[in-house]
mmCIF file of C-alpha atoms in Angstrom:
data_model
loop_
_atom_site.group_PDB
_atom_site.id
_atom_site.type_symbol
_atom_site.label_atom_id
_atom_site.label_comp_id
_atom_site.label_asym_id
_atom_site.label_seq_id
_atom_site.Cartn_x
_atom_site.Cartn_y
_atom_site.Cartn_z
ATOM 1 C CA MET A 1472 -10.240 35.135 10.354
ATOM 2 C CA ARG A 1473 -7.140 33.269 9.144
ATOM 3 C CA LYS A 1474 -5.047 34.786 11.952
ATOM 4 C CA ILE A 1475 -7.653 33.715 14.511
ATOM 5 C CA LYS A 1476 -7.679 30.146 13.143
ATOM 6 C CA LEU A 1477 -3.878 29.967 13.250
ATOM 7 C CA PHE A 1478 -3.873 31.327 16.812
ATOM 8 C CA LEU A 1479 -6.450 28.769 17.992
ATOM 9 C CA LYS A 1480 -4.585 25.979 16.211
ATOM 10 C CA LYS A 1481 -1.341 27.012 17.926
ATOM 11 C CA ILE A 1482 -3.039 26.893 21.337
ATOM 12 C CA TRP A 1483 -4.539 23.468 20.586
ATOM 13 C CA LEU A 1484 -1.221 22.018 19.441
ATOM 14 C CA SER A 1485 0.555 23.361 22.512
ATOM 15 C CA VAL A 1486 -1.806 21.258 24.651
ATOM 16 C CA PHE A 1487 -2.581 18.151 22.581
ATOM 17 C CA LYS A 1488 0.470 17.951 20.224
ATOM 18 C CA GLU A 1489 -1.679 16.783 17.301
ATOM 19 C CA HIS A 1490 -4.156 18.208 14.798
ATOM 20 C CA PRO A 1491 -7.705 18.543 16.222
ATOM 21 C CA TYR A 1492 -9.085 16.591 13.267
ATOM 22 C CA THR A 1493 -7.291 13.451 14.432
ATOM 23 C CA ARG A 1494 -9.421 13.243 17.580
ATOM 24 C CA VAL A 1495 -12.643 13.948 15.719
ATOM 25 C CA GLY A 1496 -11.602 11.384 13.097
ATOM 26 C CA ALA A 1497 -11.100 8.723 15.753
ATOM 27 C CA ILE A 1498 -14.658 9.276 16.984
ATOM 28 C CA LEU A 1499 -16.086 9.160 13.463
ATOM 29 C CA ASP A 1500 -14.096 6.017 12.702
ATOM 30 C CA SER A 1501 -15.814 4.237 15.581
ATOM 31 C CA ILE A 1502 -19.345 5.100 14.440
ATOM 32 C CA LEU A 1503 -19.235 5.267 10.629
ATOM 33 C CA PRO A 1504 -20.173 2.055 8.765
ATOM 34 C CA GLU A 1505 -17.364 0.224 6.956
ATOM 35 C CA SER A 1506 -18.996 0.822 3.572
ATOM 36 C CA TYR A 1507 -18.854 4.572 4.179
ATOM 37 C CA LYS A 1508 -15.262 4.572 5.444
ATOM 38 C CA LYS A 1509 -14.212 2.602 2.376
ATOM 39 C CA LYS A 1510 -15.160 5.601 0.243
ATOM 40 C CA TYR A 1511 -12.380 7.601 1.860
ATOM 41 C CA TYR A 1512 -9.769 4.980 1.050
ATOM 42 C CA ASN A 1513 -11.095 4.801 -2.518
ATOM 43 C CA ASP A 1514 -10.746 8.568 -2.974
ATOM 44 C CA PHE A 1515 -8.128 9.467 -0.380
ATOM 45 C CA TRP A 1516 -6.258 12.153 -2.335
ATOM 46 C CA TYR A 1517 -8.993 14.126 -4.077
ATOM 47 C CA ARG A 1518 -12.172 13.850 -1.999
ATOM 48 C CA LYS A 1519 -13.180 17.345 -0.849
ATOM 49 C CA GLY A 1520 -15.031 18.733 2.141
ATOM 50 C CA LEU A 1521 -14.612 19.002 5.899
ATOM 51 C CA LEU A 1522 -15.448 15.350 6.575
ATOM 52 C CA ALA A 1523 -12.911 14.247 3.954
ATOM 53 C CA ASP A 1524 -10.215 16.394 5.600
ATOM 54 C CA ILE A 1525 -11.028 14.927 9.004
ATOM 55 C CA MET A 1526 -10.863 11.342 7.734
ATOM 56 C CA ARG A 1527 -7.582 12.020 5.882
ATOM 57 C CA HIS A 1528 -6.034 13.228 9.125
ATOM 58 C CA HIS A 1529 -7.327 10.165 10.957
ATOM 59 C CA ILE A 1530 -6.080 7.715 8.306
ATOM 60 C CA SER A 1531 -2.697 9.471 8.260
ATOM 61 C CA ARG A 1532 -2.452 9.308 12.049
ATOM 62 C CA GLN A 1533 -3.244 5.580 11.984
ATOM 63 C CA HIS A 1534 -0.542 5.122 9.354
ATOM 64 C CA TYR A 1535 2.137 6.988 11.309
ATOM 65 C CA MET A 1536 1.278 5.138 14.513
ATOM 66 C CA SER A 1537 1.400 1.697 12.866
ATOM 67 C CA CYS A 1538 4.629 -0.028 13.885
ATOM 68 C CA ASP A 1539 3.952 -3.328 12.176
ATOM 69 C CA ASP A 1540 5.394 -3.469 8.660
ATOM 70 C CA ASP A 1541 2.523 -5.639 7.450
ATOM 71 C CA ILE A 1542 0.036 -2.956 8.491
ATOM 72 C CA ARG A 1543 1.992 -0.343 6.558
ATOM 73 C CA LYS A 1544 2.113 -2.640 3.556
ATOM 74 C CA ILE A 1545 -1.666 -3.089 3.734
ATOM 75 C CA ASN A 1546 -2.110 0.688 3.946
ATOM 76 C CA ARG A 1547 0.002 1.182 0.814
ATOM 77 C CA ASN A 1548 -2.025 -1.454 -1.020
ATOM 78 C CA LYS A 1549 -5.294 0.122 0.115
ATOM 79 C CA LEU A 1550 -4.309 3.578 -1.073
ATOM 80 C CA TRP A 1551 -1.914 3.086 -3.982
ATOM 81 C CA GLY A 1552 -3.032 -0.389 -5.022
ATOM 82 C CA GLY A 1553 -6.731 0.456 -5.033
ATOM 83 C CA ASP A 1554 -9.123 2.964 -6.572
ATOM 84 C CA SER A 1555 -7.460 5.909 -4.846
ATOM 85 C CA GLY A 1556 -4.086 5.172 -6.445
ATOM 86 C CA LYS A 1557 -5.617 4.636 -9.887
ATOM 87 C CA LYS A 1558 -7.426 7.957 -9.663
ATOM 88 C CA TRP A 1559 -4.162 9.681 -8.676
ATOM 89 C CA HIS A 1560 -2.396 8.255 -11.737
ATOM 90 C CA ASP A 1561 -5.312 9.163 -14.030
ATOM 91 C CA VAL A 1562 -5.359 12.769 -12.811
ATOM 92 C CA LYS A 1563 -1.596 13.092 -13.301
ATOM 93 C CA LYS A 1564 -1.764 11.504 -16.752
ATOM 94 C CA LYS A 1565 -4.408 13.994 -17.845
ATOM 95 C CA LEU A 1566 -2.410 16.897 -16.398
ATOM 96 C CA TRP A 1567 0.902 15.796 -17.922
ATOM 97 C CA SER A 1568 -0.651 15.206 -21.331
ATOM 98 C CA ASP A 1569 -0.234 18.970 -21.620
ATOM 99 C CA LYS A 1570 3.423 19.341 -22.656
ATOM 100 C CA ASP A 1571 3.800 22.627 -20.769
ATOM 101 C CA GLU A 1572 2.551 21.045 -17.541
ATOM 102 C CA PHE A 1573 4.751 17.968 -18.020
ATOM 103 C CA GLU A 1574 7.719 20.273 -18.508
ATOM 104 C CA LYS A 1575 6.875 22.471 -15.527
ATOM 105 C CA GLN A 1576 5.887 19.807 -13.023
ATOM 106 C CA TYR A 1577 8.052 16.847 -14.007
ATOM 107 C CA LEU A 1578 10.885 17.512 -16.406
ATOM 108 C CA LYS A 1579 12.281 20.398 -14.380
ATOM 109 C CA LEU A 1580 13.375 17.688 -11.951
ATOM 110 C CA GLY A 1581 13.521 14.784 -14.402
ATOM 111 C CA ARG A 1582 16.171 16.267 -16.681
ATOM 112 C CA PRO A 1583 18.795 16.664 -13.932
ATOM 113 C CA LEU A 1584 18.189 13.046 -12.894
ATOM 114 C CA ALA A 1585 18.489 11.826 -16.495
ATOM 115 C CA LEU A 1586 21.824 13.659 -16.771
ATOM 116 C CA GLN A 1587 23.039 12.070 -13.534
ATOM 117 C CA ILE A 1588 22.078 8.615 -14.819
ATOM 118 C CA THR A 1589 23.824 9.308 -18.134
ATOM 119 C CA ASP A 1590 26.977 10.357 -16.261
ATOM 120 C CA LEU A 1591 26.822 7.146 -14.234
ATOM 121 C CA ILE A 1592 26.531 4.931 -17.308
ATOM 122 C CA SER A 1593 29.402 6.784 -19.000
ATOM 123 C CA SER A 1594 31.593 6.406 -15.917
ATOM 124 C CA ALA A 1595 31.200 2.612 -15.861
ATOM 125 C CA PRO A 1596 30.784 1.323 -19.449
ATOM 126 C CA GLY A 1597 28.991 -2.017 -19.638
ATOM 127 C CA SER A 1598 28.142 -2.132 -15.931
ATOM 128 C CA TYR A 1599 24.474 -1.168 -16.181
ATOM 129 C CA HIS A 1600 21.922 -2.701 -18.531
ATOM 130 C CA THR A 1601 18.517 -2.285 -16.796
ATOM 131 C CA VAL A 1602 16.492 0.643 -15.481
ATOM 132 C CA CYS A 1603 13.752 -0.305 -13.009
ATOM 133 C CA ASP A 1604 11.214 2.422 -12.191
ATOM 134 C CA MET A 1605 9.845 1.542 -8.752
ATOM 135 C CA GLY A 1606 6.310 2.873 -8.335
ATOM 136 C CA THR A 1607 6.039 3.716 -12.029
ATOM 137 C CA GLY A 1608 2.388 4.806 -11.860
ATOM 138 C CA ASN A 1609 1.099 5.748 -15.321
ATOM 139 C CA GLY A 1610 4.520 5.034 -16.865
ATOM 140 C CA MET A 1611 4.934 8.486 -18.411
ATOM 141 C CA PHE A 1612 8.256 9.220 -16.717
ATOM 142 C CA LEU A 1613 9.711 5.809 -17.580
ATOM 143 C CA ASN A 1614 8.620 6.267 -21.193
ATOM 144 C CA TRP A 1615 10.277 9.690 -21.310
ATOM 145 C CA LEU A 1616 13.424 8.441 -19.560
ATOM 146 C CA SER A 1617 13.823 5.586 -22.043
ATOM 147 C CA GLY A 1618 14.318 8.196 -24.758
ATOM 148 C CA GLN A 1619 16.927 10.120 -22.763
ATOM 149 C CA VAL A 1620 19.288 7.382 -21.593
ATOM 150 C CA SER A 1621 21.381 5.272 -23.958
ATOM 151 C CA GLY A 1622 23.234 2.018 -23.290
ATOM 152 C CA ILE A 1623 20.319 0.437 -21.403
ATOM 153 C CA ARG A 1624 18.744 -2.771 -22.742
ATOM 154 C CA LYS A 1625 15.666 -3.055 -20.516
ATOM 155 C CA PHE A 1626 13.320 -0.456 -19.061
ATOM 156 C CA ILE A 1627 11.036 -1.966 -16.416
ATOM 157 C CA GLY A 1628 8.180 -0.362 -14.483
ATOM 158 C CA ILE A 1629 6.948 -1.815 -11.171
ATOM 159 C CA ASP A 1630 3.698 -0.785 -9.506
ATOM 160 C CA LEU A 1631 1.312 -2.257 -6.945
ATOM 161 C CA ASN A 1632 -1.789 -1.003 -8.758
ATOM 162 C CA LYS A 1633 -2.841 -3.993 -10.855
ATOM 163 C CA GLU A 1634 -5.305 -2.043 -12.981
ATOM 164 C CA GLN A 1635 -2.701 0.616 -13.776
ATOM 165 C CA VAL A 1636 -0.095 -1.981 -14.754
ATOM 166 C CA ALA A 1637 -2.561 -3.626 -17.161
ATOM 167 C CA GLU A 1638 -3.314 -0.233 -18.686
ATOM 168 C CA ASN A 1639 0.407 0.541 -19.052
ATOM 169 C CA LYS A 1640 1.011 -2.724 -20.886
ATOM 170 C CA GLU A 1641 -1.605 -1.722 -23.434
ATOM 171 C CA THR A 1642 -0.555 1.932 -23.674
ATOM 172 C CA TYR A 1643 3.145 1.166 -24.180
ATOM 173 C CA LYS A 1644 2.870 -2.197 -25.947
ATOM 174 C CA ASN A 1645 4.990 -1.090 -28.924
ATOM 175 C CA THR A 1646 7.689 0.743 -26.989
ATOM 176 C CA GLY A 1647 9.729 -2.126 -25.534
ATOM 177 C CA LEU A 1648 8.896 -1.062 -21.975
ATOM 178 C CA GLU A 1649 8.024 -3.859 -19.532
ATOM 179 C CA PHE A 1650 5.550 -3.500 -16.660
ATOM 180 C CA PHE A 1651 5.018 -5.751 -13.668
ATOM 181 C CA TYR A 1652 2.473 -5.786 -10.848
ATOM 182 C CA SER A 1653 4.351 -6.123 -7.551
ATOM 183 C CA GLU A 1654 5.144 -4.550 -4.200
ATOM 184 C CA ILE A 1655 8.625 -3.005 -4.503
ATOM 185 C CA THR A 1656 10.132 -4.985 -1.645
ATOM 186 C CA ASP A 1657 8.769 -8.262 -3.054
ATOM 187 C CA TRP A 1658 10.259 -7.499 -6.461
ATOM 188 C CA ILE A 1659 13.683 -6.740 -5.020
ATOM 189 C CA ASN A 1660 13.686 -9.927 -2.948
ATOM 190 C CA THR A 1661 12.774 -12.148 -5.907
ATOM 191 C CA ARG A 1662 13.804 -10.431 -9.163
ATOM 192 C CA CYS A 1663 16.584 -7.991 -8.282
ATOM 193 C CA GLY A 1664 19.658 -8.411 -10.495
ATOM 194 C CA ALA A 1665 23.128 -6.930 -10.919
ATOM 195 C CA GLY A 1666 23.529 -4.060 -13.355
ATOM 196 C CA THR A 1667 20.220 -2.430 -12.417
ATOM 197 C CA ILE A 1668 19.616 1.275 -11.885
ATOM 198 C CA PHE A 1669 16.575 1.609 -9.613
ATOM 199 C CA VAL A 1670 14.632 4.835 -10.154
ATOM 200 C CA THR A 1671 11.979 6.476 -7.979
ATOM 201 C CA CYS A 1672 10.079 9.747 -8.243
ATOM 202 C CA GLY A 1673 8.190 10.569 -5.065
ATOM 203 C CA VAL A 1674 7.894 6.938 -3.983
ATOM 204 C CA PHE A 1675 10.400 6.492 -1.158
ATOM 205 C CA GLU A 1676 8.618 9.259 0.754
ATOM 206 C CA TYR A 1677 5.861 6.723 1.475
ATOM 207 C CA PHE A 1678 8.255 4.375 3.294
ATOM 208 C CA ALA A 1679 9.139 4.718 6.976
ATOM 209 C CA GLN A 1680 12.853 5.130 7.704
ATOM 210 C CA HIS A 1681 13.424 1.568 8.902
ATOM 211 C CA GLU A 1682 11.578 0.206 5.847
ATOM 212 C CA LEU A 1683 13.772 2.281 3.564
ATOM 213 C CA VAL A 1684 16.942 1.078 5.269
ATOM 214 C CA ARG A 1685 15.875 -2.539 4.805
ATOM 215 C CA LEU A 1686 15.054 -1.892 1.160
ATOM 216 C CA PHE A 1687 18.501 -0.354 0.557
ATOM 217 C CA GLU A 1688 20.111 -3.293 2.331
ATOM 218 C CA SER A 1689 18.121 -5.791 0.237
ATOM 219 C CA ILE A 1690 19.391 -4.212 -2.970
ATOM 220 C CA ARG A 1691 22.930 -4.125 -1.577
ATOM 221 C CA ASN A 1692 22.785 -7.828 -0.691
ATOM 222 C CA ARG A 1693 21.311 -8.950 -4.016
ATOM 223 C CA ALA A 1694 22.810 -6.774 -6.730
ATOM 224 C CA HIS A 1695 26.305 -5.537 -7.503
ATOM 225 C CA PRO A 1696 26.868 -3.312 -9.313
ATOM 226 C CA ALA A 1697 23.625 -1.442 -8.721
ATOM 227 C CA ALA A 1698 22.525 2.153 -8.350
ATOM 228 C CA ILE A 1699 19.535 4.022 -6.977
ATOM 229 C CA ALA A 1700 18.471 7.248 -8.703
ATOM 230 C CA ILE A 1701 15.822 9.357 -6.987
ATOM 231 C CA ILE A 1702 13.702 12.472 -7.128
ATOM 232 C CA GLU A 1703 12.178 12.853 -3.660
ATOM 233 C CA PRO A 1704 10.599 15.803 -1.804
ATOM 234 C CA ILE A 1705 11.995 16.780 1.593
ATOM 235 C CA ASN A 1706 11.434 19.458 4.207
ATOM 236 C CA LEU A 1707 14.437 18.976 6.457
ATOM 237 C CA ASP A 1708 18.042 20.141 6.633
ATOM 238 C CA LEU A 1709 20.291 17.494 5.060
ATOM 239 C CA VAL A 1710 23.265 18.847 7.014
ATOM 240 C CA SER A 1711 21.852 18.642 10.527
ATOM 241 C CA GLU A 1712 18.658 16.513 10.547
ATOM 242 C CA PHE A 1713 19.191 12.766 10.262
ATOM 243 C CA MET A 1714 15.964 11.280 11.593
ATOM 244 C CA SER A 1715 13.064 10.979 9.171
ATOM 245 C CA LYS A 1716 9.866 12.834 9.999
ATOM 246 C CA PRO A 1717 6.266 12.879 8.756
ATOM 247 C CA ARG A 1718 5.341 15.288 5.972
ATOM 248 C CA GLY A 1719 1.784 15.654 4.729
ATOM 249 C CA ASN A 1720 -0.596 12.737 4.298
ATOM 250 C CA ILE A 1721 1.126 9.385 5.074
ATOM 251 C CA ALA A 1722 4.468 10.640 3.681
ATOM 252 C CA TYR A 1723 7.907 11.194 5.234
ATOM 253 C CA SER A 1724 10.920 13.421 4.747
ATOM 254 C CA HIS A 1725 14.127 11.375 4.721
ATOM 255 C CA ASN A 1726 17.766 12.426 4.771
ATOM 256 C CA TYR A 1727 18.622 10.341 1.716
ATOM 257 C CA PRO A 1728 22.390 11.042 1.551
ATOM 258 C CA TYR A 1729 22.701 10.033 5.208
ATOM 259 C CA LEU A 1730 20.660 6.835 4.742
ATOM 260 C CA PHE A 1731 22.572 5.837 1.616
ATOM 261 C CA ASN A 1732 25.910 6.287 3.371
ATOM 262 C CA LYS A 1733 24.621 4.395 6.390
ATOM 263 C CA CYS A 1734 23.723 1.445 4.135
ATOM 264 C CA GLY A 1735 27.097 1.327 2.389
ATOM 265 C CA TYR A 1736 26.299 3.313 -0.755
ATOM 266 C CA ASN A 1737 28.412 6.033 -2.334
ATOM 267 C CA VAL A 1738 26.756 9.285 -3.390
ATOM 268 C CA PHE A 1739 27.613 9.642 -7.087
ATOM 269 C CA ARG A 1740 25.685 12.846 -7.839
ATOM 270 C CA GLN A 1741 23.471 15.070 -5.711
ATOM 271 C CA LYS A 1742 21.432 18.190 -6.353
ATOM 272 C CA VAL A 1743 18.822 19.950 -4.242
ATOM 273 C CA GLU A 1744 16.109 21.982 -5.973
ATOM 274 C CA SER A 1745 14.086 24.411 -3.883
ATOM 275 C CA PHE A 1746 10.319 24.373 -4.360
ATOM 276 C CA ASP A 1747 9.902 27.774 -2.756
ATOM 277 C CA PRO A 1748 12.914 29.959 -1.798
ATOM 278 C CA LYS A 1749 10.789 31.620 0.892
ATOM 279 C CA VAL A 1750 10.313 28.322 2.748
ATOM 280 C CA PRO A 1751 13.558 26.912 4.245
ATOM 281 C CA PHE A 1752 14.321 23.272 3.379
ATOM 282 C CA TYR A 1753 11.115 22.814 1.344
ATOM 283 C CA SER A 1754 13.001 21.152 -1.473
ATOM 284 C CA CYS A 1755 13.479 18.153 -3.702
ATOM 285 C CA VAL A 1756 16.631 16.038 -3.640
ATOM 286 C CA ILE A 1757 17.809 14.663 -6.988
ATOM 287 C CA MET A 1758 20.611 12.152 -6.631
ATOM 288 C CA VAL A 1759 22.258 8.902 -7.656
ATOM 289 C CA ALA A 1760 23.870 6.520 -5.155
ATOM 290 C CA THR A 1761 25.939 3.494 -6.134
ATOM 291 C CA LEU A 1762 27.256 0.256 -4.695
#
């Protein structure tokens, strides 16, 4: 049965160049009441069933086809700033409360990044005093990172989910961590300062390429010295593929070393971890770029 489904899907894609659900989703979007469609934004990541899959494809297609930055910003606020984003963070918090799961799913990639950040601080004594976790979510990674990196005075978490930020302030009120409710680009344009190491874990993948370039340029124009330290999933060849491409629901694969160099950054450290050796270029890039 699986082979038949894959064969039929291949034939469909050879004719229409897009998943069949996207066309069905467009029809449903025109007839479903707004109150019903809102449910899919409020539970975008975890809602199950055929109808949920169809609507996810449709919402993703709308996202990828949206050229206006304001529309993309609204989409991010709908998904990550609303109930759907809060549920995502709650599920991850529950999962990572198990130390074995936190180790397996997060620290396998987090430790190499922490070492890269430590190397950076050691290479430029006194140059960096703030770590800013962009898209901090439930704050667990920032809290862990604050115990791994020395020489930093302030650890700040930024997120566009207001409810999650309020919860973080209560959860980490005695740790010295600071949390702020803001869109990343707004924060950089108004609060970005020299000596900051900006950190992201699976956040930049939700920016289109031109948005990411502008974000890198904004940091470059407002802060020096500054660094960007990332853990981001990719499924492209960093040697030969330079244009970003969609991956999964509303996400993108970016060639981060290429984009950093294009924006005037220097690659300080870089490591690529494979998720599955059997799947070419299905990896995670762990790196630090500096100005």
